[in-house]
Coordinates of C-alpha atoms and ligand atoms in Angstrom, one line a residue:
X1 CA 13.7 -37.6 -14.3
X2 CA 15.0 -40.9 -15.9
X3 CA 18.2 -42.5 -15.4
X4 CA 19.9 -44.0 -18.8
X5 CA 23.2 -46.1 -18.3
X6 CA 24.9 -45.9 -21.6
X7 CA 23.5 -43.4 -23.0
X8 CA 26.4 -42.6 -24.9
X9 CA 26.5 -45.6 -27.1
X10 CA 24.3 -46.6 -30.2
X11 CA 21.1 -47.6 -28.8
X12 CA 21.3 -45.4 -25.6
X13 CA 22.0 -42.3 -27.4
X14 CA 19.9 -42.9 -29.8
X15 CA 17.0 -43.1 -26.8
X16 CA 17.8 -40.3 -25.4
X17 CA 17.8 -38.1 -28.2
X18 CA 14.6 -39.4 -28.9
X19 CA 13.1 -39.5 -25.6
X20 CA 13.9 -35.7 -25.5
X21 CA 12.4 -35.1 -28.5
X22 CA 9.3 -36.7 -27.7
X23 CA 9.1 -36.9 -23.5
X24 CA 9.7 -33.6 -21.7
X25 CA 11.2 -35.3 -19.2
X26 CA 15.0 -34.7 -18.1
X27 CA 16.9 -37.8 -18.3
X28 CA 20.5 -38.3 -16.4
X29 CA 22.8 -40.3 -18.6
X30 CA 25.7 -42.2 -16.7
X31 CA 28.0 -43.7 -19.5
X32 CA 31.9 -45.1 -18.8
X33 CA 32.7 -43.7 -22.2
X34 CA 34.4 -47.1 -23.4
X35 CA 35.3 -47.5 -27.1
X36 CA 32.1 -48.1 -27.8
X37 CA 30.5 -44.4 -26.1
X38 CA 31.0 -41.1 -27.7
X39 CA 29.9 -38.1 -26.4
X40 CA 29.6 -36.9 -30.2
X41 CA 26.4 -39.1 -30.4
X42 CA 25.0 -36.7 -28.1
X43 CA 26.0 -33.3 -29.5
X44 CA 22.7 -31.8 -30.1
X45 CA 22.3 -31.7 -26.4
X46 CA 24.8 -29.6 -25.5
X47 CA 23.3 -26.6 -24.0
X48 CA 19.9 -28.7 -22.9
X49 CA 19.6 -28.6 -19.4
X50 CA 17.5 -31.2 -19.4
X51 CA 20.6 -33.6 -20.1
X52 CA 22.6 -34.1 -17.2
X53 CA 25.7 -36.4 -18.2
X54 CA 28.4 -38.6 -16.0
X55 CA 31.1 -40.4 -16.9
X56 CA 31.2 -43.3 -15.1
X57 CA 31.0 -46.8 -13.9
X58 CA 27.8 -48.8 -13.5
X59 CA 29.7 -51.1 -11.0
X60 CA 30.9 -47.9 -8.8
X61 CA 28.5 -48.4 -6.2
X62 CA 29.3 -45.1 -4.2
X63 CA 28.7 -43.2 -7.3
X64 CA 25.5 -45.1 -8.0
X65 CA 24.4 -44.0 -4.8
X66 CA 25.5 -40.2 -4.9
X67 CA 23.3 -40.1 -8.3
X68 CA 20.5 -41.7 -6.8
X69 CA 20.3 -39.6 -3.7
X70 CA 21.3 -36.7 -6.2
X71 CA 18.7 -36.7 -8.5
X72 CA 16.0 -39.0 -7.2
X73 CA 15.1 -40.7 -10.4
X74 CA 12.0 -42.4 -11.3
X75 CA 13.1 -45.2 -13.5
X76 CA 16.4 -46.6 -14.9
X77 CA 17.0 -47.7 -18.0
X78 CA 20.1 -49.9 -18.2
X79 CA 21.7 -50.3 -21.8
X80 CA 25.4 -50.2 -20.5
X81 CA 27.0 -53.3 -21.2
X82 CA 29.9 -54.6 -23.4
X83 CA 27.8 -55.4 -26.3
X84 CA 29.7 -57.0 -29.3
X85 CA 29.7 -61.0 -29.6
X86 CA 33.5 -61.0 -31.4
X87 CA 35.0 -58.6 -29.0
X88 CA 34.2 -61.3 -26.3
X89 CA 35.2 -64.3 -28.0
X90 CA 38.7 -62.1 -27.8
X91 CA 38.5 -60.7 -24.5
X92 CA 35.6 -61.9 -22.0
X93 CA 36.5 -60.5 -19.4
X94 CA 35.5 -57.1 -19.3
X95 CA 32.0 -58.9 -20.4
X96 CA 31.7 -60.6 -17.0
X97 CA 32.8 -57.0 -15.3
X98 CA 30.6 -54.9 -16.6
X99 CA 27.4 -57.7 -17.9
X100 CA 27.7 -59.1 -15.1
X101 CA 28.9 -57.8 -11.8
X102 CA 28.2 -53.9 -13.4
X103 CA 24.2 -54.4 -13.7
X104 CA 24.3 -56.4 -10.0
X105 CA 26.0 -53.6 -8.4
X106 CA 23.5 -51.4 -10.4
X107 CA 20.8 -53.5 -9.4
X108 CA 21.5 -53.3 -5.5
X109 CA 22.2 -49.8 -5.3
X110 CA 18.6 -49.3 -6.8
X111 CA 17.4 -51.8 -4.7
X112 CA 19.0 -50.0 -1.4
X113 CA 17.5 -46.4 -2.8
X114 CA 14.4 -48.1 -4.1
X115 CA 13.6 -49.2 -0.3
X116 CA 13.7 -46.3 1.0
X117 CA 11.2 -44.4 -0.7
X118 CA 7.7 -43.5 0.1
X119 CA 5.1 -46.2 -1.1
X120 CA 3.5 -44.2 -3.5
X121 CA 7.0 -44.2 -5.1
X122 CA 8.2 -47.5 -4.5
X123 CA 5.1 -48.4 -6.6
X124 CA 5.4 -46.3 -9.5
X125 CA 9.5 -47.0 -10.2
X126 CA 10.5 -48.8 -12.7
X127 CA 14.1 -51.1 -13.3
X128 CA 14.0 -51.3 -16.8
X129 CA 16.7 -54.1 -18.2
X130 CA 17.9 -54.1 -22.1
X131 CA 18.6 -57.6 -23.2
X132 CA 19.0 -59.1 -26.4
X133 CA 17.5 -62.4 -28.1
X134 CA 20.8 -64.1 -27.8
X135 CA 20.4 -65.2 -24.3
X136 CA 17.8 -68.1 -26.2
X137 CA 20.4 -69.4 -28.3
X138 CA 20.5 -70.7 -32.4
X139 CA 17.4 -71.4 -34.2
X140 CA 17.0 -74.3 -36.9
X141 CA 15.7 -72.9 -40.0
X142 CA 12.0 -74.3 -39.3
X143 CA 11.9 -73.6 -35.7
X144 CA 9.6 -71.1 -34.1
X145 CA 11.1 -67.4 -33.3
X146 CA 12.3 -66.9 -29.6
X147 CA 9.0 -66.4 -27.5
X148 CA 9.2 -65.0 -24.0
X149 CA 9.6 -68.6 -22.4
X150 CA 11.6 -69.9 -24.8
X151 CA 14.5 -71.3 -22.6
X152 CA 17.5 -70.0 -21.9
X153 CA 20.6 -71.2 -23.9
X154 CA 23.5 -68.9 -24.4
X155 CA 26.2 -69.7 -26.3
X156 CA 28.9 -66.6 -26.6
X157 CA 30.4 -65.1 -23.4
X158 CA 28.7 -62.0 -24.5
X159 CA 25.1 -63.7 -24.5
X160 CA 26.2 -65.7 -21.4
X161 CA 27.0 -62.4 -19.9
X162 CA 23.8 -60.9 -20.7
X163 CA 21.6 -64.2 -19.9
X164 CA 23.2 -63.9 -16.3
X165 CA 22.5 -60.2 -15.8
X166 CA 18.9 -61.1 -17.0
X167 CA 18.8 -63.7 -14.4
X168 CA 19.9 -61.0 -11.5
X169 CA 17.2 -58.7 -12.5
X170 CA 14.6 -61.9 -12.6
X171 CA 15.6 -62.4 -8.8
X172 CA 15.6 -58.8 -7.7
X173 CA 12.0 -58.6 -8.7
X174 CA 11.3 -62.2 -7.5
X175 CA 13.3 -62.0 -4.1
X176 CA 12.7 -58.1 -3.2
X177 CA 10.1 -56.7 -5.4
X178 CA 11.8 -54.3 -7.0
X179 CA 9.5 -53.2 -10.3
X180 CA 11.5 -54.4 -12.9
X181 CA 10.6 -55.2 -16.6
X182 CA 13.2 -56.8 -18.9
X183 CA 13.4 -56.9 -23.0
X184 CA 14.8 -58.8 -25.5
X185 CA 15.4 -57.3 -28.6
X186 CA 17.2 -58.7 -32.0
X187 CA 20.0 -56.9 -34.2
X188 CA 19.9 -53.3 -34.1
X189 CA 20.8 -50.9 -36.9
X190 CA 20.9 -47.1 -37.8
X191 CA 22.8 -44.3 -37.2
X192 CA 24.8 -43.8 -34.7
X193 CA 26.2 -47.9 -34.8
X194 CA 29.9 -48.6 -34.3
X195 CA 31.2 -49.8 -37.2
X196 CA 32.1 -52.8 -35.6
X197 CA 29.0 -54.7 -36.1
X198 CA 27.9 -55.9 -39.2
X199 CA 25.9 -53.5 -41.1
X200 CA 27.9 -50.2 -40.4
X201 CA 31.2 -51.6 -40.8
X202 CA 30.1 -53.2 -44.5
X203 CA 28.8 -49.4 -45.3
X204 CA 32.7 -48.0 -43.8
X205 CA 34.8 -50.9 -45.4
X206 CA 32.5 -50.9 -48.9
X207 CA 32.9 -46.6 -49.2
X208 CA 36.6 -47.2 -48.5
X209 CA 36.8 -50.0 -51.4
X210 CA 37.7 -52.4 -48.6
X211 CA 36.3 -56.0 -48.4
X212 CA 33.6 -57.3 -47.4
X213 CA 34.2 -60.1 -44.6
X214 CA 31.1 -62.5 -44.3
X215 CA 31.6 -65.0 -42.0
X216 CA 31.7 -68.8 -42.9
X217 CA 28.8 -69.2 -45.8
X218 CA 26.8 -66.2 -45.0
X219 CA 23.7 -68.0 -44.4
X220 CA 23.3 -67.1 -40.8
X221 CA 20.1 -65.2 -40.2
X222 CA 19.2 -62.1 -37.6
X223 CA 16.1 -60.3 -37.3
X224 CA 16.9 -56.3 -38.1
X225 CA 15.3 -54.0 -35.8
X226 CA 15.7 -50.6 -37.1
X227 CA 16.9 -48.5 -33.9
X228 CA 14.2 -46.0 -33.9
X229 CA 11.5 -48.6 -33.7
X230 CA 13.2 -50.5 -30.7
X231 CA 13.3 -47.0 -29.2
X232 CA 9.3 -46.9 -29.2
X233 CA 8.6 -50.2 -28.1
X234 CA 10.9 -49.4 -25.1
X235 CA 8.8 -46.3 -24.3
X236 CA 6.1 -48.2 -24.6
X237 CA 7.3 -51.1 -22.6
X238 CA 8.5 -48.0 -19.4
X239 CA 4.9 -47.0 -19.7
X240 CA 2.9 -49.8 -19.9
X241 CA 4.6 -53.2 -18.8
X242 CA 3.6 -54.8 -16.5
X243 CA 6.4 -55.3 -13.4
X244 CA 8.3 -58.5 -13.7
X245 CA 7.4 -58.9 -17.0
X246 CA 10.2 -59.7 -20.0
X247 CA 9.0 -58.4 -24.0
X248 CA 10.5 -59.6 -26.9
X249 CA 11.3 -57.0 -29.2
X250 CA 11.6 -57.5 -33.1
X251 CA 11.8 -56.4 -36.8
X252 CA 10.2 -58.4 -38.3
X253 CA 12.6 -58.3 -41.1
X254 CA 14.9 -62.3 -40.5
X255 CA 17.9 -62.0 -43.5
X256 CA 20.4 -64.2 -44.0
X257 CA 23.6 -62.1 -43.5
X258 CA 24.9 -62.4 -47.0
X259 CA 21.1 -61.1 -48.2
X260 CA 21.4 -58.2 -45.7
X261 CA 25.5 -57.3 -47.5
X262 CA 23.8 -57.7 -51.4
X263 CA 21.5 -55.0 -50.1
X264 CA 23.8 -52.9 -48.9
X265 CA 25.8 -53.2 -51.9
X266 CA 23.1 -52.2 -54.0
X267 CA 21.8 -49.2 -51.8
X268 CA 25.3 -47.7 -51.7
X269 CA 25.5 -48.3 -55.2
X270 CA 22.7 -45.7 -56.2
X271 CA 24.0 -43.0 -53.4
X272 CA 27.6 -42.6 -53.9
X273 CA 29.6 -42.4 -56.4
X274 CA 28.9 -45.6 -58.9
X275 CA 31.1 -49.0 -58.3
X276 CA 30.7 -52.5 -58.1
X277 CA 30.7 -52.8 -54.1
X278 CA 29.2 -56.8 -55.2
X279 CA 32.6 -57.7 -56.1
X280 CA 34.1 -56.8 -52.5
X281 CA 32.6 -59.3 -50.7
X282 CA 35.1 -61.9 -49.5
X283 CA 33.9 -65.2 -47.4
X284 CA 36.5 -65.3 -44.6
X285 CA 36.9 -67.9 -41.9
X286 CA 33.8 -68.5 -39.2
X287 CA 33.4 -66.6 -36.2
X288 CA 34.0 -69.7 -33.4
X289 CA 30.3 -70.9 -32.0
X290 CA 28.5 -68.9 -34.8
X291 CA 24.6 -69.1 -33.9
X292 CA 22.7 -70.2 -36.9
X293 CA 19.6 -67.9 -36.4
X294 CA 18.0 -65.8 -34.6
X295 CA 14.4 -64.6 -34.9
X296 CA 11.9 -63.2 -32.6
X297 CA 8.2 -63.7 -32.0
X298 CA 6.9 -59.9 -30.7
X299 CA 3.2 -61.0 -30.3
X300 CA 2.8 -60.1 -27.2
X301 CA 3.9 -56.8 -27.2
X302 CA 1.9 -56.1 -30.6
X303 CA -1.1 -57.3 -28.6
X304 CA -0.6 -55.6 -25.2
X305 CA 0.3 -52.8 -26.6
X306 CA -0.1 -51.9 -30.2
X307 CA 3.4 -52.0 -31.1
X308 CA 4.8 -52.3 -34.6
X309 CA 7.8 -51.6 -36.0
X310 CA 7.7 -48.5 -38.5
X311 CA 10.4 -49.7 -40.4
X312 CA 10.3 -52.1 -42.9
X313 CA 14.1 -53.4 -43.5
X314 CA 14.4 -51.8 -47.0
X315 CA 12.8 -48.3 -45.5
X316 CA 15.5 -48.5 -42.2
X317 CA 18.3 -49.8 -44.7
X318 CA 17.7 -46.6 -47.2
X319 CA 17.9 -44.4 -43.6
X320 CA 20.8 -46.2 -42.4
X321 CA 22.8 -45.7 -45.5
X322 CA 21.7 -41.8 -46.1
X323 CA 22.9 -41.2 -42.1
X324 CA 26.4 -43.1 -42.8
X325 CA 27.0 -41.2 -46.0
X326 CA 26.1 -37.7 -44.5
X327 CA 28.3 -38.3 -41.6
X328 CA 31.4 -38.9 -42.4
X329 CA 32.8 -36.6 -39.6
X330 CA 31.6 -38.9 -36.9
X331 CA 33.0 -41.8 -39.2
X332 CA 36.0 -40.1 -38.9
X333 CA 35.6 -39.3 -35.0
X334 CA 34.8 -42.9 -34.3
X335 CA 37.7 -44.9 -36.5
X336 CA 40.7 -44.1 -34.5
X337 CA 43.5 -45.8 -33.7
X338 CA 41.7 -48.3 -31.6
X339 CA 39.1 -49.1 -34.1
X340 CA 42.3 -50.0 -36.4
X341 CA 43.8 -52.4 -33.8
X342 CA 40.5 -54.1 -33.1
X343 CA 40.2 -54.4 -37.0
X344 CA 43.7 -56.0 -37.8
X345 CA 42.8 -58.3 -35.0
X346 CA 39.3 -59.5 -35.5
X347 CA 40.3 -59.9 -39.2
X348 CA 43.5 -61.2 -39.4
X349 CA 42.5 -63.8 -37.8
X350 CA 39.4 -64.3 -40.0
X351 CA 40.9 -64.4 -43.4
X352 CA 40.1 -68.0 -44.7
Ligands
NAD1 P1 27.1 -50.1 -27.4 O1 28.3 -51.0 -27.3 O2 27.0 -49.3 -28.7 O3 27.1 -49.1 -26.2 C1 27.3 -49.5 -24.9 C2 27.5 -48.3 -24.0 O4 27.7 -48.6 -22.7 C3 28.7 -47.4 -24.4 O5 28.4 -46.1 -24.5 C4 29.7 -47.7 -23.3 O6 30.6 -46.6 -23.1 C5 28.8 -47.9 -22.1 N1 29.3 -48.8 -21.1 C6 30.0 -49.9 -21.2 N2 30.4 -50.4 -20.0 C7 30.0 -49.5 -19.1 C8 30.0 -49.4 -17.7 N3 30.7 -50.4 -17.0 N4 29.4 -48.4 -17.1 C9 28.8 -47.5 -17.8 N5 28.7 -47.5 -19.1 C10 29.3 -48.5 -19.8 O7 25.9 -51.0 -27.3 P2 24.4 -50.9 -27.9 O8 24.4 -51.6 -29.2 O9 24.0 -49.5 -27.8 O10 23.6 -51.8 -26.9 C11 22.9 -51.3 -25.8 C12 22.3 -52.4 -25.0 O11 21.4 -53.1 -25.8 C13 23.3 -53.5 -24.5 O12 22.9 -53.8 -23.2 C14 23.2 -54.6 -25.4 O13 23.5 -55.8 -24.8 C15 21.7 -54.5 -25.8 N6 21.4 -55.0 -27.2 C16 22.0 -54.5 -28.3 C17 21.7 -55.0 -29.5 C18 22.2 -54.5 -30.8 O14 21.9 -55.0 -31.9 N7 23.1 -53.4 -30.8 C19 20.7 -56.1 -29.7 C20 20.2 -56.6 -28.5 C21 20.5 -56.1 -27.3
TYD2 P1 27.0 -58.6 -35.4 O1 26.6 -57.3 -36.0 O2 28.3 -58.8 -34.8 O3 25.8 -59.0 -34.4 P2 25.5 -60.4 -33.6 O4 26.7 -61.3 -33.7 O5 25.3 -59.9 -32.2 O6 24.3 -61.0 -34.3 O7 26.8 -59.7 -36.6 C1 25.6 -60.0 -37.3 C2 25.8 -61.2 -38.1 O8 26.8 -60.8 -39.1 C3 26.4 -62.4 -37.4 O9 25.8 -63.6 -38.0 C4 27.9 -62.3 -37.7 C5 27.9 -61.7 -39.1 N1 29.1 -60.9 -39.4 C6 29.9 -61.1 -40.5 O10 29.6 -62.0 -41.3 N2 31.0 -60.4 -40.8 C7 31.4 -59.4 -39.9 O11 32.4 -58.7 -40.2 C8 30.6 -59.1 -38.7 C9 31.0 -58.1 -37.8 C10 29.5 -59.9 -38.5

């Protein structure tokens, strides 16, 4: 089996669900079940026995190594992390727990499991890390995209928090062996996203005739990844990367973020019921340290590999959209009280 760390979130869930739909493999999901994890991503795996889920801690050690011993895994794949760049310009703390400290105590339980196994084994495991394209920093508008040695240069706590994690798993492959493989992908979107990051919570505030918050002058640029696609290249990447190896990850699709809100805007506009969504967008006060842009350069996984996204950005937009307005249940689920408090305070505090 494979072992998922938060696999209850956006990008984990959505793995697992499609690793079982495509891999019959049984995969054991260890997720802390933070704000951002809900089992409700993982309903349709109910009564699948090949699902085995724990709540739980990637920096409890002692539980790390009762799974291990458990279950015997033959890879990890390690998405738990504290993932949103505003939530840690408020509160970076749990970002260094968890980041940080979390994926080394992760790392060195594997490590101390890893060890022990036969050599046949020892070769075949796999460590494989999910990073993100802000550990290389802001991009002028004519630089080139992030390429697997672009340098380091975080500037949030949450990329800071990431780059050092990346850094750990760098040194446990450099210093011990272990097989690890690392990626960095850009901005993710599709179902299943807490509406705390930019796309879902335009599609949550724009249905609810709320405004639309673009930060500063809404030129800053991402690459969109639709989540599906990263899904595939990290199959691809557990299969066929070579150990010690980091892959770059991306869409394809760079749009500046006020581009990617006009296109929401109009998408919505021909699902629901008709309004002018345009005229909710309001420019409110810059996130602090803002990075300019972000874009990715994915040739060498297109090359070793033969991976391309699917998605075009329209295509995985249209999706996203369709999933958000056919679940409003989980909309529901996932907008509690919490989600209120985090709102009033990010925004409050935004409002030029
Ligand atoms: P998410 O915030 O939606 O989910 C994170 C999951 O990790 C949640 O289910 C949460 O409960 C769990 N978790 C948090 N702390 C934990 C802990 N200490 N122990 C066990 N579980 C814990 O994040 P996501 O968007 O799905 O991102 C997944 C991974 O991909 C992260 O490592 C993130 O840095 C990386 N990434 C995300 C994006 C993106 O656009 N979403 C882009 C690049 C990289
Ligand atoms: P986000 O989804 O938070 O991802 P990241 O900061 O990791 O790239 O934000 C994507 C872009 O959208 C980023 O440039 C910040 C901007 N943004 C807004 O303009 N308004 C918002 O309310 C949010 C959440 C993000």
């Amino acid at each position: 089996m494979i072992f998922v760390t938060g696999g209850a979130g956006f990008i984990g869930a959505n793995f697992v669900l499609d690793w079982l739909a495509q891999v019959d493999e049984p995969v054991l999901n260890l997720d802390k079940l933070t704000y951002a994890g809900n089992l409700g991503n993982l309903s349709p795996l109910r009564n699948d026995p090949r699902h085995v889920f724990v709540r739980g801690d990637i920096g409890d050690r002692k539980l790390l190594q009762r799974l291990l011993a458990l279950h015997r895994p033959r890879a990890i794949v390690n998405f738990a992390a504290e993932s949103h760049v505003d939530r840690s310009i408020h509160g970076p703390a749990e970002f260094i727990d968890t980041n940080v400290v979390g994926t080394f105590t992760l790392l060195d339980a594997v490590r101390a499991h890893w060890s022990e196994l036969a050599l046949a084994e020892r070769e075949a495991f796999r460590f494989l890390h999910v990073s993100t394209d802000e550990v290389y920093g802001s991009l002028a508008p004519d630089d080139p995209a992030f390429k697997e040695s672009t340098g380091y240069a975080p500037n949030s706590p949450y990329s800071a928090s990431k780059a050092a994690s990346d850094h750990l798993v760098r040194a446990y492959h450099h210093t011990y062996g272990l097989p690890t493989l690392t990626t960095h992908c850009s901005n993710n979107y599709g179902p299943l996203q807490f509406p705390e990051k930019l796309i879902p919570l335009m599609i949550v505030n724009a249905l609810a005739g709320k405004p639309l918050p673009v930060y500063g002058d809404g030129r800053n640029v991402r690459d969109w990844l639709y989540v599906g696609d990263h899904c595939a290249a990290l199959r691809m990447v557990l299969a066929k990367g070579r150990v010690g190896q980091t892959y770059n990850i991306g869409g394809n699709a760079e749009r500046a973020n006020i581009d990617v809100v006009q296109t929401i805007c109009r998408v919505l506009g021909k699902h629901a019921a008709a309004r002018d969504y345009g005229s909710l967008v309001t420019f409110v006060q810059d996130r602090p340290g803002h990075d300019r842009r972000y874009a990715i350069d994915a040739t060498k996984i297109r090359t070793e590999f033969g991976w391309l996204p699917a998605e075009t950005f329209e295509s995985g937009l249209a999706r996203t959209v369709k999933w958000y307005l056919d679940h409003s249940e989980w909309l529901r689920a996932v907008t509690s009280k919490e989600y209120q408090n985090w709102i009033s305070l990010n925004y409050a505090e935004a409002e030029a």
